[in-house]
PDB file of C-alpha atoms in Angstrom:
ATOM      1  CA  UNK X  13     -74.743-114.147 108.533  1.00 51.00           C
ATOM      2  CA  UNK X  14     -74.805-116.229 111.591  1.00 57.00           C
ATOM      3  CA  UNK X  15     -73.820-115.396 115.559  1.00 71.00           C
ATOM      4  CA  UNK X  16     -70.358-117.520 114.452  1.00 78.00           C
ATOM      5  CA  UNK X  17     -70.200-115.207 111.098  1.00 89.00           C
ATOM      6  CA  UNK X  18     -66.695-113.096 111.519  1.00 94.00           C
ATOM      7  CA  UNK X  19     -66.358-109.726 110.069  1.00 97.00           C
ATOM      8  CA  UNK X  20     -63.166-108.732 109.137  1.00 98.00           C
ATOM      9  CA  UNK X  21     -62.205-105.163 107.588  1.00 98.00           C
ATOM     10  CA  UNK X  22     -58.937-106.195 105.452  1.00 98.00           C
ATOM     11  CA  UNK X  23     -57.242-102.591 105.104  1.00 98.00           C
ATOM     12  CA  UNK X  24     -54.924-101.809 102.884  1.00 98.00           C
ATOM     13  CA  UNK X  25     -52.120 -99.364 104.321  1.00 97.00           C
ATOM     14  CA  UNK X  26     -50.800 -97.813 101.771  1.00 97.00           C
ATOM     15  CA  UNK X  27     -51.659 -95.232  99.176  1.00 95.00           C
ATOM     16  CA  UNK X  28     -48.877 -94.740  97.147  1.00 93.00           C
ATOM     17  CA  UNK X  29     -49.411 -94.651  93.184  1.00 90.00           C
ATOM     18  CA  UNK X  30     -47.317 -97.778  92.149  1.00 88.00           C
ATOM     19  CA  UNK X  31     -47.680-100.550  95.079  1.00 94.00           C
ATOM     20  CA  UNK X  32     -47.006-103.770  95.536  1.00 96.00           C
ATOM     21  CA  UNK X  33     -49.619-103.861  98.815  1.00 97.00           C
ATOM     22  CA  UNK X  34     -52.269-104.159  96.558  1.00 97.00           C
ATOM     23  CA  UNK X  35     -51.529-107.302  95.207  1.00 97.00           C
ATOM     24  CA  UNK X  36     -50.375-109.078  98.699  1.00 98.00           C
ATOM     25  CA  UNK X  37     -54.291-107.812  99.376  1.00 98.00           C
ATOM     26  CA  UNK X  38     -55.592-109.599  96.826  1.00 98.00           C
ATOM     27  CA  UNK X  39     -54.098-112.961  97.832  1.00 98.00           C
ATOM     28  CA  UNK X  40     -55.026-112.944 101.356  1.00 98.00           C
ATOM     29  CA  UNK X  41     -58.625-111.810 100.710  1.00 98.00           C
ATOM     30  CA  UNK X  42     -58.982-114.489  98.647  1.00 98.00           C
ATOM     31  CA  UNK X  43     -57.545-116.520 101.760  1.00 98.00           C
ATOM     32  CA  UNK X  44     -60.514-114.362 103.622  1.00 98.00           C
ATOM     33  CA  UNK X  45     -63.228-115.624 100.722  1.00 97.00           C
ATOM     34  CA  UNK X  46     -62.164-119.671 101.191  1.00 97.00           C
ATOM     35  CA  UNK X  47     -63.862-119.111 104.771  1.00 96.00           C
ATOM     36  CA  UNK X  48     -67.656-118.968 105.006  1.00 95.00           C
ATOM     37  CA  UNK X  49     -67.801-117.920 108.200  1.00 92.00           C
ATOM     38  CA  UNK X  50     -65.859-114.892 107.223  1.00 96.00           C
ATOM     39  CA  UNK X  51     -67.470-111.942 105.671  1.00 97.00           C
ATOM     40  CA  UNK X  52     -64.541-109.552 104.267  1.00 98.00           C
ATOM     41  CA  UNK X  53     -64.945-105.807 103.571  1.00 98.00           C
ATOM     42  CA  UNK X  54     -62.000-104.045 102.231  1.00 98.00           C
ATOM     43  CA  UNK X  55     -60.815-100.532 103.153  1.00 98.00           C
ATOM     44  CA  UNK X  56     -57.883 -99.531 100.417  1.00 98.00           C
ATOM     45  CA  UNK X  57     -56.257 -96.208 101.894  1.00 97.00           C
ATOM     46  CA  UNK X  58     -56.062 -95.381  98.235  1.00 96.00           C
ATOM     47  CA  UNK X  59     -59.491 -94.160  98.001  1.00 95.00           C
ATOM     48  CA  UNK X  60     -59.715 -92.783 101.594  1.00 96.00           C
ATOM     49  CA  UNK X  61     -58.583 -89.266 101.670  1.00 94.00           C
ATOM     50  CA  UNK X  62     -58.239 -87.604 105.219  1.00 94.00           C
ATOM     51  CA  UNK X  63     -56.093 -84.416 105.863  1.00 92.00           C
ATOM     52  CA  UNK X  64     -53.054 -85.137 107.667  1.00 90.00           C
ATOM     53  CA  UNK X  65     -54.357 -82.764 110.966  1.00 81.00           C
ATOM     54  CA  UNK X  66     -55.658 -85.705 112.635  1.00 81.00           C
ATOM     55  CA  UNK X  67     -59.073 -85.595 115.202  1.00 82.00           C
ATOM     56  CA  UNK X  68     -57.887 -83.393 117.343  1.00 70.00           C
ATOM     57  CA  UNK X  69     -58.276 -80.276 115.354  1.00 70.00           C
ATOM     58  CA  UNK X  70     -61.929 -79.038 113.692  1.00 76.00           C
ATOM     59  CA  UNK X  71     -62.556 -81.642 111.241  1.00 81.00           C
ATOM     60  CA  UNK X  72     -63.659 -79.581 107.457  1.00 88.00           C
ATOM     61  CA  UNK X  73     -66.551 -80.917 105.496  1.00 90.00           C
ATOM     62  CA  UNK X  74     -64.531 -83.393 103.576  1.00 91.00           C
ATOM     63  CA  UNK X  75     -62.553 -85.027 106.366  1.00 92.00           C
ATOM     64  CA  UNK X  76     -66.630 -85.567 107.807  1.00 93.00           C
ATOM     65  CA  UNK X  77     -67.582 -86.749 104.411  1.00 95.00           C
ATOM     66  CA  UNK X  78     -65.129 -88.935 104.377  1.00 95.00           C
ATOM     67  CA  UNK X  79     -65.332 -90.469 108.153  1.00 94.00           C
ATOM     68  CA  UNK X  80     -69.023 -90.891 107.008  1.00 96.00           C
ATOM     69  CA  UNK X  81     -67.714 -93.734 104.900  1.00 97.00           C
ATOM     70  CA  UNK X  82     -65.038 -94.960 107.025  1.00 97.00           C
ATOM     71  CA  UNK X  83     -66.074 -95.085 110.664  1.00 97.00           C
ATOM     72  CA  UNK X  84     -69.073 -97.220 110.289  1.00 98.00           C
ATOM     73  CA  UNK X  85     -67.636 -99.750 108.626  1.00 98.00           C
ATOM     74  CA  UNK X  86     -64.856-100.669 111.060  1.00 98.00           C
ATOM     75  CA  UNK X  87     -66.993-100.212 114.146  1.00 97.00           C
ATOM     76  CA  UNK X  88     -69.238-103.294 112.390  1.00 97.00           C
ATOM     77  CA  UNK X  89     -66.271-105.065 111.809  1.00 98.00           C
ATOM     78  CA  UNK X  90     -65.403-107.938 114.598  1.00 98.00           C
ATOM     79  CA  UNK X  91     -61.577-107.651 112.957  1.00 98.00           C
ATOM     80  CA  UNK X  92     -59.162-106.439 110.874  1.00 98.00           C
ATOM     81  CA  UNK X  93     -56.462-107.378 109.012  1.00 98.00           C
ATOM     82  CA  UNK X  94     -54.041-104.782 108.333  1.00 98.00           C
ATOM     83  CA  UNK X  95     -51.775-105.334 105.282  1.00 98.00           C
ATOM     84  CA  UNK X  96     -48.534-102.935 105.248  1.00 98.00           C
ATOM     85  CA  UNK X  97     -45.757-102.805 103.319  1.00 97.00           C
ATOM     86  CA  UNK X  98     -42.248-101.422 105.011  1.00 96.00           C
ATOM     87  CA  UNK X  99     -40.999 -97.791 104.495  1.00 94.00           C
ATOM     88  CA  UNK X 100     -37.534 -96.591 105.616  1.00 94.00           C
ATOM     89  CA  UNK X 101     -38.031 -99.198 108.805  1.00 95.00           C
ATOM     90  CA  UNK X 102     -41.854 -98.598 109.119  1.00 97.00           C
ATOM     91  CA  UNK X 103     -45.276 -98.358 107.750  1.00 97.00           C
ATOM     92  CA  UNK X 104     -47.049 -95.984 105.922  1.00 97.00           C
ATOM     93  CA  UNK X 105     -48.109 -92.367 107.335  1.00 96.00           C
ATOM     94  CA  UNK X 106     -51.169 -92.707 105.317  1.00 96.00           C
ATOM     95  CA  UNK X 107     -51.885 -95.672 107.379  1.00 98.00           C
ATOM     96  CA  UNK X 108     -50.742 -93.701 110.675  1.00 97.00           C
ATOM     97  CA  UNK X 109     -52.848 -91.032 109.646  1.00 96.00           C
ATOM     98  CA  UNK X 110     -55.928 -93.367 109.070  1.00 97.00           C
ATOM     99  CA  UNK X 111     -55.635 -95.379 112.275  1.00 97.00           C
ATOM    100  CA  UNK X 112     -55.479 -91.538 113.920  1.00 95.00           C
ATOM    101  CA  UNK X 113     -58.534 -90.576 112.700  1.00 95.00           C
ATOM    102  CA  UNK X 114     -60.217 -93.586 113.822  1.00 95.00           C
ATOM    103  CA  UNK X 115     -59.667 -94.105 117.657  1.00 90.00           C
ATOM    104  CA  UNK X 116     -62.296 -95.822 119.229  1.00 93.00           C
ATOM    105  CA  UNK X 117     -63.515 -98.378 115.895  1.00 97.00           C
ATOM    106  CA  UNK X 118     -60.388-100.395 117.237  1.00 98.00           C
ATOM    107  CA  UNK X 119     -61.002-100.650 120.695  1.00 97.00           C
ATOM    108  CA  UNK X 120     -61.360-104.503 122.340  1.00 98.00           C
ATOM    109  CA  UNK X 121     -60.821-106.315 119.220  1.00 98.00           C
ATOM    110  CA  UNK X 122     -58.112-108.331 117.600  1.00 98.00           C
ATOM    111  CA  UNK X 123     -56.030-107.041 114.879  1.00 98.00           C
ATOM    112  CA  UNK X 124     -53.745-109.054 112.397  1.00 98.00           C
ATOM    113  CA  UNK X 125     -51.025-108.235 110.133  1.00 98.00           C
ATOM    114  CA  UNK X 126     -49.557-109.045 106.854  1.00 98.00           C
ATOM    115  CA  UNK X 127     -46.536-107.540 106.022  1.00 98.00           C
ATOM    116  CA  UNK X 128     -44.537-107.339 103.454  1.00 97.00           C
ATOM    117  CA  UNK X 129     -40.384-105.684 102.591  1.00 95.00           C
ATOM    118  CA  UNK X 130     -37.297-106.281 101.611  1.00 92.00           C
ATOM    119  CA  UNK X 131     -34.864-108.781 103.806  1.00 93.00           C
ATOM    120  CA  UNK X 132     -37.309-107.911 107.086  1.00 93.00           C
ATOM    121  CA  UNK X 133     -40.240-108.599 105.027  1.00 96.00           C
ATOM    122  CA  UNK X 134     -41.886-105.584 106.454  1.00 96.00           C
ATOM    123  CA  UNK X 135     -42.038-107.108 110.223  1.00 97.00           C
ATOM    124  CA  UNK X 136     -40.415-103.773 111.816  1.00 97.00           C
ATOM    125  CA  UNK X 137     -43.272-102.240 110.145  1.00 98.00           C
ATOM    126  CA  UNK X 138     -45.716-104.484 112.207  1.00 98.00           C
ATOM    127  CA  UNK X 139     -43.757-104.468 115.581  1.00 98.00           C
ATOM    128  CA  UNK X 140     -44.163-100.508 115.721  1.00 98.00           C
ATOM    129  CA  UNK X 141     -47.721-101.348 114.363  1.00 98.00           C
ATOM    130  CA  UNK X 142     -47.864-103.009 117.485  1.00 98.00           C
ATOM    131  CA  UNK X 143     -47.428-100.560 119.878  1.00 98.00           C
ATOM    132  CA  UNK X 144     -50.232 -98.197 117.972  1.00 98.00           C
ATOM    133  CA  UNK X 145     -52.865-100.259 118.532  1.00 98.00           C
ATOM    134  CA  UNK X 146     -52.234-101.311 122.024  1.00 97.00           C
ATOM    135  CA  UNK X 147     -52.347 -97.930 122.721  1.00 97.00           C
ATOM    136  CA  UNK X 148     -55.866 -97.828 120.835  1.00 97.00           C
ATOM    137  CA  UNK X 149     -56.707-100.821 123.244  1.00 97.00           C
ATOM    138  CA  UNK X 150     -56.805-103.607 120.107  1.00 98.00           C
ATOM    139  CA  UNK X 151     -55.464-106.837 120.877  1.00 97.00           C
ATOM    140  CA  UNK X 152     -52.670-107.959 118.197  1.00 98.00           C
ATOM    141  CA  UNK X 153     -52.135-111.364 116.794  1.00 97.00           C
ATOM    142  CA  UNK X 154     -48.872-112.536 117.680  1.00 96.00           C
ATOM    143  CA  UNK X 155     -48.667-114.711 114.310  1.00 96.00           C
ATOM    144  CA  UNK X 156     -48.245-112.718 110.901  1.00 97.00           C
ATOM    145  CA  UNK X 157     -47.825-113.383 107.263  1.00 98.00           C
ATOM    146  CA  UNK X 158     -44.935-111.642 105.594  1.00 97.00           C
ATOM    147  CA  UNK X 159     -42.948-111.806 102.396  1.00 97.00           C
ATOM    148  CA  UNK X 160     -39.439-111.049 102.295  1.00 95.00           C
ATOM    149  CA  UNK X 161     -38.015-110.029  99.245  1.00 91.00           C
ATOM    150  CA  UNK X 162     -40.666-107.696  97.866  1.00 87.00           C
ATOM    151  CA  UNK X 163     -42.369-108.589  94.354  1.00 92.00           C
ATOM    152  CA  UNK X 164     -40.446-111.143  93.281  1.00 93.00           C
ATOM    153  CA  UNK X 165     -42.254-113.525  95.757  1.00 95.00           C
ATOM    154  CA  UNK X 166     -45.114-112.989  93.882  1.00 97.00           C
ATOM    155  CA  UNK X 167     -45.513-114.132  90.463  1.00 96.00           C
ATOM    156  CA  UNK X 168     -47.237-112.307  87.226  1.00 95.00           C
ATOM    157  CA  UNK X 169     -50.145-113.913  88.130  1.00 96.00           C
ATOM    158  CA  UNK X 170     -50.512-112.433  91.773  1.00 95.00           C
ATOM    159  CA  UNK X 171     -49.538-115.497  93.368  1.00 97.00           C
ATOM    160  CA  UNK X 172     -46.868-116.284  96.079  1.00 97.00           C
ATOM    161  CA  UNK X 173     -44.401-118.643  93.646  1.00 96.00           C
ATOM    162  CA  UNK X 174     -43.866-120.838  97.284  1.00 93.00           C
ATOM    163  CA  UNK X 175     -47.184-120.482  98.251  1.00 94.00           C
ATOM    164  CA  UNK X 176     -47.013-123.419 100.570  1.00 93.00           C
ATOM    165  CA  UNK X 177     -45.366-121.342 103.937  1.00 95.00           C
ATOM    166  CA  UNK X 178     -47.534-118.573 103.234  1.00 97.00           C
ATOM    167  CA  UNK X 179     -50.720-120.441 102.978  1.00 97.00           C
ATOM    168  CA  UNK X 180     -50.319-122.158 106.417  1.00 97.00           C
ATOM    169  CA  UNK X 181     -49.155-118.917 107.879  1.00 98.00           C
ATOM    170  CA  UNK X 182     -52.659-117.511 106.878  1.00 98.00           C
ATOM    171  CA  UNK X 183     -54.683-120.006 108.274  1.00 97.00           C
ATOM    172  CA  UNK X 184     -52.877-119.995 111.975  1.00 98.00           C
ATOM    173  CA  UNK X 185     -53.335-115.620 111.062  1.00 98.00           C
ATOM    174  CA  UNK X 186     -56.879-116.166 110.671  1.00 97.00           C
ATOM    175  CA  UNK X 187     -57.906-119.536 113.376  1.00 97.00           C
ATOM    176  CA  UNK X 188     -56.200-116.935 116.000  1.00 97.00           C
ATOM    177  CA  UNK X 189     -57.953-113.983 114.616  1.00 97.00           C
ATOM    178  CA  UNK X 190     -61.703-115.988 114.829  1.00 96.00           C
ATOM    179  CA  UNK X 191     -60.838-117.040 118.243  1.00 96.00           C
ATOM    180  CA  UNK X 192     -60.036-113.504 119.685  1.00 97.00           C
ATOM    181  CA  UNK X 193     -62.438-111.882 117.668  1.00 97.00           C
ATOM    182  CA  UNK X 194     -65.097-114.192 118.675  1.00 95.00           C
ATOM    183  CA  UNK X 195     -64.058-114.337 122.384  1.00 96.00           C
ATOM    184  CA  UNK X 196     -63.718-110.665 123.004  1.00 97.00           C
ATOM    185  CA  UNK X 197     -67.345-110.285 120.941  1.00 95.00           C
ATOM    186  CA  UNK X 198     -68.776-112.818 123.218  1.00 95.00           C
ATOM    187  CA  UNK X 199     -67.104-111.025 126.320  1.00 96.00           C
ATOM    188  CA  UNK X 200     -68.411-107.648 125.236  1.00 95.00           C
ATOM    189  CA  UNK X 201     -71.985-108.743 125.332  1.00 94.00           C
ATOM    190  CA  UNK X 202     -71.767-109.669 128.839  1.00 95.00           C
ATOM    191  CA  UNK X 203     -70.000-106.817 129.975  1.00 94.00           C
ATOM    192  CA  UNK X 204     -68.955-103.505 128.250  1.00 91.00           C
ATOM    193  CA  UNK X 205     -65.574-102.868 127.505  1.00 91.00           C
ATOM    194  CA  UNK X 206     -64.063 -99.126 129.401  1.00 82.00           C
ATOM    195  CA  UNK X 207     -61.384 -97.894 127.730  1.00 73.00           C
ATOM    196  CA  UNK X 208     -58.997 -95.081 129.281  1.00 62.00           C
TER     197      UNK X 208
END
């Protein structure tokens, strides 16, 4: 890894059982892997199990365990990429929940979004997204990739069937991303960032 090297948690924001998220990961961390100065490490909400009573109460032995896993892994990261479907007109409280429990890992660094829905293509999901982590002092990408329409953008072999839109959408994501990421890295160096 060099001082250029980005590294960018990809987290996948929802847990449910039978998901199309997954699958919208895959793509863009192979989108992630066509970099090499981008070192990926993926977070799937799936496997990360936190009680629902957030940090402000007495954490129990598991919610520590599993923090143990968690916490150091997006306070390496430079980035993240948060992929989220839509639920009734927003994202996932798993994700919610996990972005709770995880308050200053975000702080003065860039986060990115790819969404996807039905006819919004999850993008109400990522505007109240939005307001979370400028709240957690991240800086959001104002360029996202979604997909409208759900799975039937995708094809049975995990791929977008137009994958032309969605391809260029990922590499303006992810040129934006590097720059912020690297900028606000750079910036932190020279002088710590104070939040609240």
């Amino acid at each position: 890894m060099t001082d250029r090297t980005l590294r960018v948690a990809l987290i996948i924001g929802s847990a449910r059982k039978s998901r199309f998220t997954s699958t919208v990961a895959a793509w863009f961390h192979d989108r992630l892997a066509e970099r090499p100065d981008v070192e990926a490490d993926v977070v799937d909400l799936a496997g990360v199990d936190l009680s629902t009573g957030g940090p402000s109460h007495e954490p129990d032995a598991a919610d520590v365990a599993v923090l143990a896993g968690t916490a150091p892994r997006l306070a390496a990261a430079d980035a993240f990429v948060v992929v989220t479907p839509e639920y009734n007109h927003s994202f996932p409280a798993a994700l919610k929940n996990f972005v709770d429990w995880h308050l200053t890992e975000w702080s003065a660094k860039p986060v990115g979004f790819v969404s996807h829905g039905g006819i919004s293509g999850g993008l109400r999901a990522v505007e109240q997204l939005r307001q979370v982590f400028a709240e957690l002092h991240a800086v959001t990408i104002r360029e996202t990739v979604s997909f409208h329409g759900g799975p039937a953008t995708f094809g049975d072999d995990g791929q977008p069937v137009a994958p032309e839109g969605c391809t260029g959408a990922a590499k303006v994501l992810l040129d934006q991303l590097q720059w912020w990421a690297l900028a606000l890295r750079e910036a932190k160096a020279r002088r710590p960032y104070l939040a609240g």
